[in-house]
Amino acid sequence: MTTASPEIAQQDDIQAVFATQRRHAPQMALTTAKERIERIQRIHQWIQDNEETLIEAMYADFRKPASEVLLGDLGALYYEIKHTTKHLKDWMKPKRVPTPLPLVGTRAYVNHEPKGNILIISPWNYPFGLAIKPLVTAIATGNVTMLKPSEMTPNVSKAIKSMIQELFPIEEVAVFEGDSTVAARLLELPFNHIFFTGSPAVGKIVMTAAAKHLASVTLELGGKSPVIVDETANVKTAAEQIAWGKYFNNGQTCIAPDYLLVHESIKESFMQAFRDSVQKMYKADGQEDIEQSDNYCRIVNNRHFQRVRNLIDDAVQKGATVTLGGQMNSDENFIAPTVVEGVSDDMAIMQEEIFGPVLPVVSYRERDEALRAINSREKPLALYIQSKSRQNIDYFMERTTAGDTVINDLMWQFGHMEIPFGGVNNSGIGKANGYFGFQELSNMRGVIKRDFGTSRFIYPPYTDKIQKLISFLVKKL
């Protein structure tokens, strides 16, 4: 008698857990708001009890500072939990809708019912928050869930699995660790909805797999998100905000500013303010070298380090200039906060999402130049505008499309529970955050109930009288 290999055994486990969850899904759908809130509060309590463990895990994986763990991974998650538990009872109530005149005698409402089996595939850049935030939404909507955390942050992945095993039976929530082969096996299963966070390239693979089962998807992707600094901007404030947003988490943020469009009249003063801001943020602890700073994260692994390094090398070979930073240490996966000027569209750095601590700078004279630069690319996940001019702000808002836009600040859209978060086309499909996420993982089921009256007066045979009545109903009411 032979023993199955670990890979085959895991595949059997995946299929067995999926089948178990599918059988259990109708029971989960019947859970009350109180029962769902209790499950979410288990997660909240576990995180509070294990904050230090999560901080240590992320430092071990890529030297993420504790403050960035709290801000980037846990902050938005805490807000999501608080907002969801406060409003879930109201969200779950049937929503009455107006009755159109031809349907007098009926009333209608919308029910939010669970989609069923949910698959969450989470990324490595915010490895805990971007795994558990959609899980909170899945639980709030009464779904069962299978979760695949990123193998690139193994310490956090281990913590996630430990938490889920401690808090939930496998028929409700299950975690499968592993590389892309595990993700591929999961994608073969007929989930009702897949929530994926990652690159557009992998998002296309996920969507292709989902199409085989006609599963709906939420794809939180990325792309090249521009930040515009016009001639009216507060230079010092804009420089501080952009330096923070760009180098937070070492630039490994899907909504980080990917490239800068700065008006030529303020470029010199802005760049000086930007250099001062980087100095203040990452050399404030008295170290001569930013590499020694406790405030600066690392690139997640050497493969991604080499990818970002190649983007810089390609730009320099084609005529660009590194005007800030550029120092590297491959042993530490360290690249200093870097600015590249003199870039052009034939450079890879202006074609690919950077996802690292490198900011290409493009100056413009007329605002239509900046507009062309934005609209010549795929629709971004975020568009940032630094301006005091209502006219300029309206100009860019009316002529561009983006998942979200923040004016005179950066990156707060992810933690704002009253606005939808997500991309458009290449930068993503579907929305998250608060009620928008609740809708995303629900089937919005329309229900009409007749209380009195009848529709028999429009039934066949279609006499001249009935035909005139139908014509009146269609054209006049």
Tab-separated table of C-alpha atoms in Angstrom:
chain	number	residue	atom	x	y	z
A	1	MET	CA	0.000	0.000	0.000
A	2	THR	CA	1.497	3.334	-1.064
A	3	THR	CA	1.271	6.610	0.815
A	4	ALA	CA	0.091	9.704	-1.027
A	5	SER	CA	2.678	12.422	-1.472
A	6	PRO	CA	2.215	15.561	0.656
A	7	GLU	CA	1.218	17.519	-2.467
A	8	ILE	CA	-1.543	15.041	-3.375
A	9	ALA	CA	-2.670	14.844	0.239
A	10	GLN	CA	-3.006	18.626	0.366
A	11	GLN	CA	-4.949	18.614	-2.877
A	12	ASP	CA	-7.334	16.090	-1.358
A	13	ASP	CA	-7.592	18.275	1.759
A	14	ILE	CA	-8.438	21.325	-0.343
A	15	GLN	CA	-11.183	19.462	-2.151
A	16	ALA	CA	-12.489	17.919	1.066
A	17	VAL	CA	-12.580	21.252	2.896
A	18	PHE	CA	-14.288	22.914	-0.052
A	19	ALA	CA	-16.961	20.200	-0.079
A	20	THR	CA	-17.419	20.547	3.687
A	21	GLN	CA	-17.794	24.299	3.400
A	22	ARG	CA	-20.247	24.010	0.509
A	23	ARG	CA	-22.453	21.758	2.612
A	24	HIS	CA	-22.223	24.187	5.516
A	25	ALA	CA	-22.846	27.367	3.478
A	26	PRO	CA	-26.687	27.249	3.790
A	27	GLN	CA	-26.360	27.097	7.567
A	28	MET	CA	-23.960	30.054	7.608
A	29	ALA	CA	-26.408	32.006	5.467
A	30	LEU	CA	-28.966	31.744	8.262
A	31	THR	CA	-26.722	33.312	10.897
A	32	THR	CA	-28.039	36.470	12.536
A	33	ALA	CA	-26.277	39.819	12.758
A	34	LYS	CA	-25.490	39.053	16.401
A	35	GLU	CA	-23.848	35.742	15.497
A	36	ARG	CA	-21.778	37.278	12.701
A	37	ILE	CA	-20.686	40.156	14.922
A	38	GLU	CA	-19.564	37.665	17.573
A	39	ARG	CA	-17.359	35.941	15.017
A	40	ILE	CA	-15.842	39.254	13.910
A	41	GLN	CA	-15.203	40.238	17.503
A	42	ARG	CA	-13.229	37.000	17.985
A	43	ILE	CA	-10.852	38.248	15.305
A	44	HIS	CA	-10.669	41.682	16.892
A	45	GLN	CA	-9.816	40.272	20.293
A	46	TRP	CA	-7.193	37.915	18.859
A	47	ILE	CA	-5.473	40.768	17.043
A	48	GLN	CA	-5.406	42.906	20.161
A	49	ASP	CA	-3.988	40.000	22.176
A	50	ASN	CA	-1.358	39.230	19.532
A	51	GLU	CA	-0.354	42.661	18.217
A	52	GLU	CA	3.248	42.210	19.312
A	53	THR	CA	3.428	38.803	17.634
A	54	LEU	CA	2.214	40.314	14.352
A	55	ILE	CA	4.695	43.187	14.612
A	56	GLU	CA	7.536	40.730	15.166
A	57	ALA	CA	6.361	38.544	12.277
A	58	MET	CA	6.357	41.440	9.833
A	59	TYR	CA	9.737	42.651	11.009
A	60	ALA	CA	11.099	39.134	10.480
A	61	ASP	CA	9.593	38.971	6.984
A	62	PHE	CA	10.766	42.356	5.668
A	63	ARG	CA	11.770	44.630	8.540
A	64	LYS	CA	8.526	46.557	8.577
A	65	PRO	CA	8.555	49.156	11.382
A	66	ALA	CA	5.989	48.674	14.138
A	67	SER	CA	4.340	52.012	13.350
A	68	GLU	CA	3.810	50.961	9.731
A	69	VAL	CA	2.295	47.657	10.873
A	70	LEU	CA	-0.166	49.598	13.014
A	71	LEU	CA	-0.946	52.146	10.298
A	72	GLY	CA	-0.836	49.956	7.207
A	73	ASP	CA	-2.030	46.531	8.314
A	74	LEU	CA	-3.999	46.986	11.502
A	75	GLY	CA	-5.392	50.517	11.345
A	76	ALA	CA	-7.753	50.059	8.384
A	77	LEU	CA	-8.629	46.596	9.690
A	78	TYR	CA	-9.641	47.956	13.088
A	79	TYR	CA	-11.753	50.636	11.374
A	80	GLU	CA	-13.383	48.003	9.159
A	81	ILE	CA	-14.241	45.867	12.187
A	82	LYS	CA	-15.621	48.782	14.188
A	83	HIS	CA	-17.647	50.127	11.266
A	84	THR	CA	-19.007	46.714	10.295
A	85	THR	CA	-20.062	45.643	13.764
A	86	LYS	CA	-21.768	49.005	14.309
A	87	HIS	CA	-23.803	48.921	11.104
A	88	LEU	CA	-24.216	45.228	10.229
A	89	LYS	CA	-27.709	44.849	11.688
A	90	ASP	CA	-28.984	47.694	9.489
A	91	TRP	CA	-27.114	46.432	6.420
A	92	MET	CA	-28.790	43.031	6.746
A	93	LYS	CA	-32.327	44.436	6.830
A	94	PRO	CA	-34.349	44.241	3.603
A	95	LYS	CA	-34.141	47.593	1.812
A	96	ARG	CA	-37.529	48.910	0.714
A	97	VAL	CA	-37.590	50.587	-2.699
A	98	PRO	CA	-40.199	52.911	-4.309
A	99	THR	CA	-43.060	51.417	-6.304
A	100	PRO	CA	-43.464	52.664	-9.913
A	101	LEU	CA	-46.990	53.701	-10.901
A	102	PRO	CA	-47.680	50.753	-13.289
A	103	LEU	CA	-46.950	48.379	-10.378
A	104	VAL	CA	-49.387	49.907	-7.902
A	105	GLY	CA	-50.532	47.170	-5.579
A	106	THR	CA	-47.051	45.728	-5.155
A	107	ARG	CA	-44.175	46.478	-2.841
A	108	ALA	CA	-40.545	45.637	-3.432
A	109	TYR	CA	-37.342	45.342	-1.489
A	110	VAL	CA	-33.761	44.171	-1.858
A	111	ASN	CA	-32.318	41.353	0.233
A	112	HIS	CA	-28.570	41.011	0.723
A	113	GLU	CA	-27.909	37.296	0.809
A	114	PRO	CA	-24.543	35.505	0.975
A	115	LYS	CA	-22.909	34.469	-2.263
A	116	GLY	CA	-21.762	31.209	-0.651
A	117	ASN	CA	-18.232	29.899	-1.012
A	118	ILE	CA	-15.612	32.664	-1.003
A	119	LEU	CA	-11.923	32.359	-1.899
A	120	ILE	CA	-9.535	35.062	-0.685
A	121	ILE	CA	-6.033	35.192	-2.186
A	122	SER	CA	-4.065	37.838	-0.320
A	123	PRO	CA	-0.746	39.591	-1.095
A	124	TRP	CA	2.547	40.019	0.722
A	125	ASN	CA	2.844	43.812	0.958
A	126	TYR	CA	0.276	44.154	3.761
A	127	PRO	CA	0.141	40.452	4.501
A	128	PHE	CA	-2.161	40.513	7.508
A	129	GLY	CA	-4.480	43.443	6.816
A	130	LEU	CA	-5.182	42.519	3.185
A	131	ALA	CA	-5.975	38.940	4.200
A	132	ILE	CA	-8.208	39.619	7.183
A	133	LYS	CA	-10.036	42.758	6.008
A	134	PRO	CA	-11.913	40.891	3.239
A	135	LEU	CA	-12.401	37.967	5.629
A	136	VAL	CA	-14.269	40.285	8.012
A	137	THR	CA	-16.527	41.261	5.104
A	138	ALA	CA	-17.033	37.624	4.115
A	139	ILE	CA	-18.106	36.762	7.654
A	140	ALA	CA	-20.364	39.831	7.834
A	141	THR	CA	-22.169	38.688	4.695
A	142	GLY	CA	-22.653	35.151	6.013
A	143	ASN	CA	-20.303	33.367	3.643
A	144	VAL	CA	-17.901	30.472	4.177
A	145	THR	CA	-14.297	31.217	3.248
A	146	MET	CA	-11.058	29.630	2.152
A	147	LEU	CA	-8.004	31.858	2.510
A	148	LYS	CA	-4.658	31.607	0.753
A	149	PRO	CA	-2.072	33.995	2.333
A	150	SER	CA	1.161	34.905	0.562
A	151	GLU	CA	4.083	32.521	0.834
A	152	MET	CA	6.476	35.483	0.495
A	153	THR	CA	5.777	36.520	4.096
A	154	PRO	CA	5.942	33.124	5.839
A	155	ASN	CA	5.956	34.414	9.403
A	156	VAL	CA	2.742	36.350	8.904
A	157	SER	CA	1.211	33.458	6.983
A	158	LYS	CA	1.921	31.191	9.926
A	159	ALA	CA	0.280	33.688	12.305
A	160	ILE	CA	-2.817	33.895	10.104
A	161	LYS	CA	-3.177	30.127	10.017
A	162	SER	CA	-2.727	29.924	13.786
A	163	MET	CA	-5.415	32.554	14.329
A	164	ILE	CA	-7.950	30.939	12.011
A	165	GLN	CA	-7.423	27.455	13.433
A	166	GLU	CA	-7.874	28.833	16.935
A	167	LEU	CA	-11.017	30.839	16.169
A	168	PHE	CA	-13.014	28.974	13.506
A	169	PRO	CA	-14.003	25.459	12.494
A	170	ILE	CA	-12.884	24.512	8.990
A	171	GLU	CA	-16.457	24.419	7.712
A	172	GLU	CA	-16.567	28.201	8.267
A	173	VAL	CA	-13.023	29.438	7.558
A	174	ALA	CA	-9.978	27.483	6.398
A	175	VAL	CA	-6.423	28.544	5.526
A	176	PHE	CA	-4.158	26.919	2.959
A	177	GLU	CA	-0.524	27.982	2.905
A	178	GLY	CA	1.801	27.387	-0.009
A	179	ASP	CA	3.061	28.784	-3.291
A	180	SER	CA	1.363	29.411	-6.621
A	181	THR	CA	0.656	25.699	-7.106
A	182	VAL	CA	-1.674	25.808	-4.095
A	183	ALA	CA	-3.366	28.909	-5.484
A	184	ALA	CA	-3.768	27.145	-8.833
A	185	ARG	CA	-5.469	24.151	-7.192
A	186	LEU	CA	-7.794	26.447	-5.295
A	187	LEU	CA	-8.696	28.294	-8.488
A	188	GLU	CA	-9.828	25.026	-10.065
A	189	LEU	CA	-12.711	24.822	-7.582
A	190	PRO	CA	-16.181	26.278	-8.293
A	191	PHE	CA	-16.179	29.116	-5.795
A	192	ASN	CA	-19.077	31.562	-5.895
A	193	HIS	CA	-16.785	34.567	-5.518
A	194	ILE	CA	-13.025	35.164	-5.568
A	195	PHE	CA	-11.413	38.111	-3.807
A	196	PHE	CA	-7.877	38.625	-5.106
A	197	THR	CA	-5.342	41.327	-4.276
A	198	GLY	CA	-2.210	41.506	-6.402
A	199	SER	CA	-0.875	42.486	-9.799
A	200	PRO	CA	-2.939	42.992	-12.973
A	201	ALA	CA	-1.029	40.130	-14.628
A	202	VAL	CA	-2.062	37.611	-11.982
A	203	GLY	CA	-5.497	39.208	-11.782
A	204	LYS	CA	-6.074	38.128	-15.384
A	205	ILE	CA	-5.207	34.538	-14.436
A	206	VAL	CA	-7.650	34.670	-11.528
A	207	MET	CA	-10.401	36.112	-13.707
A	208	THR	CA	-9.833	33.444	-16.361
A	209	ALA	CA	-10.157	30.716	-13.734
A	210	ALA	CA	-13.293	32.338	-12.302
A	211	ALA	CA	-14.858	32.528	-15.768
A	212	LYS	CA	-14.809	28.734	-16.035
A	213	HIS	CA	-17.309	28.604	-13.161
A	214	LEU	CA	-18.994	31.950	-13.892
A	215	ALA	CA	-17.820	33.081	-10.468
A	216	SER	CA	-17.893	36.772	-9.646
A	217	VAL	CA	-14.610	38.442	-8.700
A	218	THR	CA	-13.182	41.305	-6.729
A	219	LEU	CA	-9.765	42.190	-8.118
A	220	GLU	CA	-7.783	44.743	-6.133
A	221	LEU	CA	-4.882	45.392	-8.476
A	222	GLY	CA	-2.697	48.443	-9.002
A	223	GLY	CA	-0.860	50.079	-11.851
A	224	LYS	CA	0.820	53.430	-12.238
A	225	SER	CA	-0.934	55.911	-9.954
A	226	PRO	CA	0.144	59.498	-10.728
A	227	VAL	CA	0.480	62.427	-8.368
A	228	ILE	CA	0.090	65.903	-9.836
A	229	VAL	CA	1.714	68.903	-8.158
A	230	ASP	CA	0.519	72.046	-9.903
A	231	GLU	CA	1.870	75.605	-9.764
A	232	THR	CA	-0.482	76.565	-6.902
A	233	ALA	CA	0.347	73.687	-4.565
A	234	ASN	CA	1.740	74.138	-1.072
A	235	VAL	CA	5.223	72.932	-1.912
A	236	LYS	CA	6.381	71.998	1.587
A	237	THR	CA	3.200	70.146	2.522
A	238	ALA	CA	2.993	68.368	-0.820
A	239	ALA	CA	6.622	67.268	-0.572
A	240	GLU	CA	6.109	65.845	2.918
A	241	GLN	CA	2.948	63.991	1.953
A	242	ILE	CA	4.433	62.526	-1.219
A	243	ALA	CA	7.658	61.458	0.494
A	244	TRP	CA	5.600	59.711	3.173
A	245	GLY	CA	3.229	58.083	0.688
A	246	LYS	CA	5.992	56.950	-1.659
A	247	TYR	CA	8.383	55.441	0.864
A	248	PHE	CA	5.861	54.089	3.370
A	249	ASN	CA	6.309	50.285	3.362
A	250	ASN	CA	9.278	50.861	1.020
A	251	GLY	CA	6.950	51.876	-1.778
A	252	GLN	CA	5.279	48.459	-1.745
A	253	THR	CA	1.758	49.828	-1.683
A	254	CYS	CA	-0.771	49.490	-4.492
A	255	ILE	CA	-2.005	53.058	-3.910
A	256	ALA	CA	1.442	54.631	-3.515
A	257	PRO	CA	2.212	57.460	-5.949
A	258	ASP	CA	3.969	55.697	-8.810
A	259	TYR	CA	5.240	58.757	-10.678
A	260	LEU	CA	5.228	62.521	-10.180
A	261	LEU	CA	3.949	65.179	-12.562
A	262	VAL	CA	5.204	68.533	-11.257
A	263	HIS	CA	4.713	71.961	-12.808
A	264	GLU	CA	8.040	73.267	-14.095
A	265	SER	CA	7.637	76.623	-12.319
A	266	ILE	CA	7.890	74.981	-8.880
A	267	LYS	CA	9.929	71.903	-9.703
A	268	GLU	CA	13.197	73.153	-8.207
A	269	SER	CA	11.637	74.305	-4.938
A	270	PHE	CA	9.547	71.144	-4.714
A	271	MET	CA	12.511	68.821	-5.216
A	272	GLN	CA	14.483	70.625	-2.507
A	273	ALA	CA	11.529	70.320	-0.127
A	274	PHE	CA	11.210	66.662	-1.075
A	275	ARG	CA	14.875	65.942	-0.309
A	276	ASP	CA	14.500	67.748	3.012
A	277	SER	CA	11.443	65.651	3.843
A	278	VAL	CA	13.237	62.360	3.124
A	279	GLN	CA	16.161	63.493	5.276
A	280	LYS	CA	13.836	64.444	8.124
A	281	MET	CA	11.859	61.198	7.983
A	282	TYR	CA	14.611	58.633	7.578
A	283	LYS	CA	17.676	60.228	9.135
A	284	ALA	CA	15.942	61.699	12.161
A	285	ASP	CA	17.286	58.933	14.403
A	286	GLY	CA	20.834	60.251	14.030
A	287	GLN	CA	22.075	57.608	11.599
A	288	GLU	CA	24.364	58.711	8.799
A	289	ASP	CA	22.943	56.089	6.448
A	290	ILE	CA	19.234	55.442	5.851
A	291	GLU	CA	20.088	51.741	5.705
A	292	GLN	CA	20.578	51.888	9.471
A	293	SER	CA	17.226	53.583	10.107
A	294	ASP	CA	14.596	51.737	12.132
A	295	ASN	CA	11.931	53.659	10.232
A	296	TYR	CA	12.605	52.195	6.805
A	297	CYS	CA	11.169	48.897	5.595
A	298	ARG	CA	12.869	46.477	3.184
A	299	ILE	CA	11.893	45.062	-0.197
A	300	VAL	CA	10.187	41.754	0.511
A	301	ASN	CA	12.743	39.449	-1.159
A	302	ASN	CA	15.717	39.405	-3.493
A	303	ARG	CA	13.656	38.692	-6.595
A	304	HIS	CA	11.692	41.903	-6.123
A	305	PHE	CA	14.897	43.747	-5.174
A	306	GLN	CA	16.431	42.731	-8.513
A	307	ARG	CA	13.254	43.729	-10.369
A	308	VAL	CA	13.336	47.279	-8.930
A	309	ARG	CA	17.097	47.501	-9.457
A	310	ASN	CA	16.618	46.580	-13.119
A	311	LEU	CA	14.053	49.364	-13.528
A	312	ILE	CA	16.574	51.910	-12.257
A	313	ASP	CA	19.407	50.490	-14.384
A	314	ASP	CA	17.253	50.509	-17.519
A	315	ALA	CA	16.264	54.148	-16.955
A	316	VAL	CA	19.874	55.257	-16.387
A	317	GLN	CA	21.093	53.378	-19.467
A	318	LYS	CA	18.476	55.219	-21.529
A	319	GLY	CA	19.489	58.663	-20.273
A	320	ALA	CA	17.710	59.225	-16.944
A	321	THR	CA	19.528	60.552	-13.883
A	322	VAL	CA	19.297	59.433	-10.262
A	323	THR	CA	19.045	62.706	-8.338
A	324	LEU	CA	18.329	61.269	-4.891
A	325	GLY	CA	19.302	58.000	-3.277
A	326	GLY	CA	20.191	55.051	-5.446
A	327	GLN	CA	22.227	53.283	-2.748
A	328	MET	CA	21.612	49.518	-2.650
A	329	ASN	CA	22.527	46.428	-0.645
A	330	SER	CA	21.380	43.164	-2.201
A	331	ASP	CA	22.175	41.204	0.967
A	332	GLU	CA	19.589	43.296	2.830
A	333	ASN	CA	17.176	43.831	-0.098
A	334	PHE	CA	17.780	47.517	0.573
A	335	ILE	CA	17.253	50.340	-1.886
A	336	ALA	CA	17.395	53.865	-0.477
A	337	PRO	CA	14.599	56.368	-1.160
A	338	THR	CA	15.331	57.175	-4.783
A	339	VAL	CA	14.299	59.840	-7.297
A	340	VAL	CA	14.880	59.452	-11.033
A	341	GLU	CA	14.620	62.475	-13.335
A	342	GLY	CA	14.854	62.847	-17.089
A	343	VAL	CA	12.626	59.832	-17.668
A	344	SER	CA	10.828	59.048	-20.919
A	345	ASP	CA	8.062	56.696	-21.974
A	346	ASP	CA	10.428	54.219	-23.605
A	347	MET	CA	11.847	53.348	-20.174
A	348	ALA	CA	10.480	50.370	-18.271
A	349	ILE	CA	10.144	52.522	-15.166
A	350	MET	CA	7.432	54.533	-16.969
A	351	GLN	CA	5.674	51.446	-18.313
A	352	GLU	CA	5.565	49.063	-15.351
A	353	GLU	CA	4.203	49.518	-11.864
A	354	ILE	CA	7.297	50.174	-9.740
A	355	PHE	CA	6.132	48.826	-6.369
A	356	GLY	CA	9.307	49.979	-4.714
A	357	PRO	CA	11.070	53.078	-3.299
A	358	VAL	CA	11.716	54.818	-6.630
A	359	LEU	CA	9.932	57.976	-7.802
A	360	PRO	CA	10.217	59.034	-11.460
A	361	VAL	CA	9.726	62.788	-11.922
A	362	VAL	CA	8.209	64.395	-15.017
A	363	SER	CA	7.808	68.170	-15.311
A	364	TYR	CA	5.050	69.810	-17.328
A	365	ARG	CA	4.278	73.336	-18.520
A	366	GLU	CA	0.615	73.166	-19.555
A	367	ARG	CA	-1.908	71.034	-17.756
A	368	ASP	CA	-2.926	69.228	-20.944
A	369	GLU	CA	0.617	67.773	-21.008
A	370	ALA	CA	0.001	66.202	-17.602
A	371	LEU	CA	-3.428	65.046	-18.747
A	372	ARG	CA	-1.976	63.287	-21.806
A	373	ALA	CA	0.621	61.563	-19.627
A	374	ILE	CA	-2.138	60.167	-17.406
A	375	ASN	CA	-4.621	59.209	-20.105
A	376	SER	CA	-2.016	57.535	-22.300
A	377	ARG	CA	-1.763	54.826	-19.640
A	378	GLU	CA	-4.215	52.355	-18.145
A	379	LYS	CA	-6.732	53.787	-15.679
A	380	PRO	CA	-4.959	54.027	-12.315
A	381	LEU	CA	-6.036	52.728	-8.934
A	382	ALA	CA	-5.434	56.180	-7.455
A	383	LEU	CA	-4.981	59.717	-8.740
A	384	TYR	CA	-3.516	62.340	-6.418
A	385	ILE	CA	-3.826	66.070	-7.001
A	386	GLN	CA	-1.868	68.680	-5.070
A	387	SER	CA	-3.407	72.063	-5.848
A	388	LYS	CA	-5.077	75.145	-4.393
A	389	SER	CA	-6.802	75.867	-7.714
A	390	ARG	CA	-10.431	74.764	-7.939
A	391	GLN	CA	-10.189	75.216	-11.698
A	392	ASN	CA	-7.172	72.927	-12.021
A	393	ILE	CA	-8.669	70.308	-9.703
A	394	ASP	CA	-11.911	70.258	-11.718
A	395	TYR	CA	-9.947	70.090	-14.972
A	396	PHE	CA	-8.155	66.889	-13.948
A	397	MET	CA	-11.171	65.367	-12.206
A	398	GLU	CA	-13.453	65.854	-15.212
A	399	ARG	CA	-10.976	64.490	-17.771
A	400	THR	CA	-9.536	61.442	-16.005
A	401	THR	CA	-10.779	58.194	-14.508
A	402	ALA	CA	-9.335	56.488	-11.446
A	403	GLY	CA	-10.392	54.061	-8.776
A	404	ASP	CA	-10.210	56.808	-6.153
A	405	THR	CA	-8.844	60.340	-5.991
A	406	VAL	CA	-7.344	62.177	-3.031
A	407	ILE	CA	-6.817	65.919	-3.202
A	408	ASN	CA	-4.072	67.553	-1.103
A	409	ASP	CA	-3.229	64.361	0.752
A	410	LEU	CA	-2.308	60.735	0.025
A	411	MET	CA	-3.526	57.159	0.557
A	412	TRP	CA	-6.320	57.739	3.079
A	413	GLN	CA	-8.965	56.310	0.747
A	414	PHE	CA	-8.234	52.756	1.888
A	415	GLY	CA	-9.210	53.507	5.469
A	416	HIS	CA	-12.298	55.624	4.736
A	417	MET	CA	-15.253	53.330	5.344
A	418	GLU	CA	-17.816	55.655	3.752
A	419	ILE	CA	-16.322	55.609	0.247
A	420	PRO	CA	-15.748	52.637	-2.072
A	421	PHE	CA	-12.193	51.407	-2.491
A	422	GLY	CA	-11.114	49.684	-5.678
A	423	GLY	CA	-9.859	50.169	-9.186
A	424	VAL	CA	-11.266	50.412	-12.670
A	425	ASN	CA	-10.424	47.988	-15.492
A	426	ASN	CA	-6.675	47.310	-15.376
A	427	SER	CA	-6.400	48.634	-11.821
A	428	GLY	CA	-9.196	46.486	-10.480
A	429	ILE	CA	-12.765	45.247	-10.557
A	430	GLY	CA	-15.230	45.595	-7.696
A	431	LYS	CA	-15.208	47.662	-4.524
A	432	ALA	CA	-14.403	47.186	-0.854
A	433	ASN	CA	-14.747	49.203	2.385
A	434	GLY	CA	-17.719	49.090	4.732
A	435	TYR	CA	-21.122	48.798	3.091
A	436	PHE	CA	-19.531	48.717	-0.376
A	437	GLY	CA	-17.668	45.539	0.578
A	438	PHE	CA	-20.840	44.126	2.135
A	439	GLN	CA	-22.615	44.644	-1.189
A	440	GLU	CA	-19.658	43.174	-3.077
A	441	LEU	CA	-19.812	39.818	-1.284
A	442	SER	CA	-23.611	39.689	-1.254
A	443	ASN	CA	-26.123	38.710	-3.874
A	444	MET	CA	-28.528	41.630	-4.017
A	445	ARG	CA	-31.787	39.765	-4.486
A	446	GLY	CA	-34.735	41.810	-5.669
A	447	VAL	CA	-38.136	40.778	-4.296
A	448	ILE	CA	-41.588	41.963	-5.436
A	449	LYS	CA	-44.750	41.097	-3.538
A	450	ARG	CA	-48.259	41.902	-4.752
A	451	ASP	CA	-50.586	43.004	-1.969
A	452	PHE	CA	-53.668	43.905	-4.021
A	453	GLY	CA	-54.779	44.453	-7.607
A	454	THR	CA	-54.053	42.377	-10.679
A	455	SER	CA	-52.211	42.395	-14.011
A	456	ARG	CA	-54.902	40.436	-15.833
A	457	PHE	CA	-56.015	43.465	-17.851
A	458	ILE	CA	-52.883	43.132	-20.036
A	459	TYR	CA	-53.135	39.368	-20.640
A	460	PRO	CA	-53.946	37.955	-24.107
A	461	PRO	CA	-55.916	37.978	-26.255
A	462	TYR	CA	-54.562	41.383	-27.287
A	463	THR	CA	-57.699	43.192	-28.365
A	464	ASP	CA	-57.588	46.748	-29.656
A	465	LYS	CA	-58.637	47.930	-26.204
A	466	ILE	CA	-55.828	46.020	-24.474
A	467	GLN	CA	-53.328	47.138	-27.101
A	468	LYS	CA	-54.218	50.795	-26.445
A	469	LEU	CA	-53.954	50.253	-22.697
A	470	ILE	CA	-50.524	48.632	-23.047
A	471	SER	CA	-49.400	51.481	-25.310
A	472	PHE	CA	-50.548	54.001	-22.692
A	473	LEU	CA	-48.746	52.136	-19.862
A	474	VAL	CA	-45.527	51.858	-21.826
A	475	LYS	CA	-45.395	55.419	-23.150
A	476	LYS	CA	-47.138	57.536	-20.535
A	477	LEU	CA	-46.445	56.031	-17.132
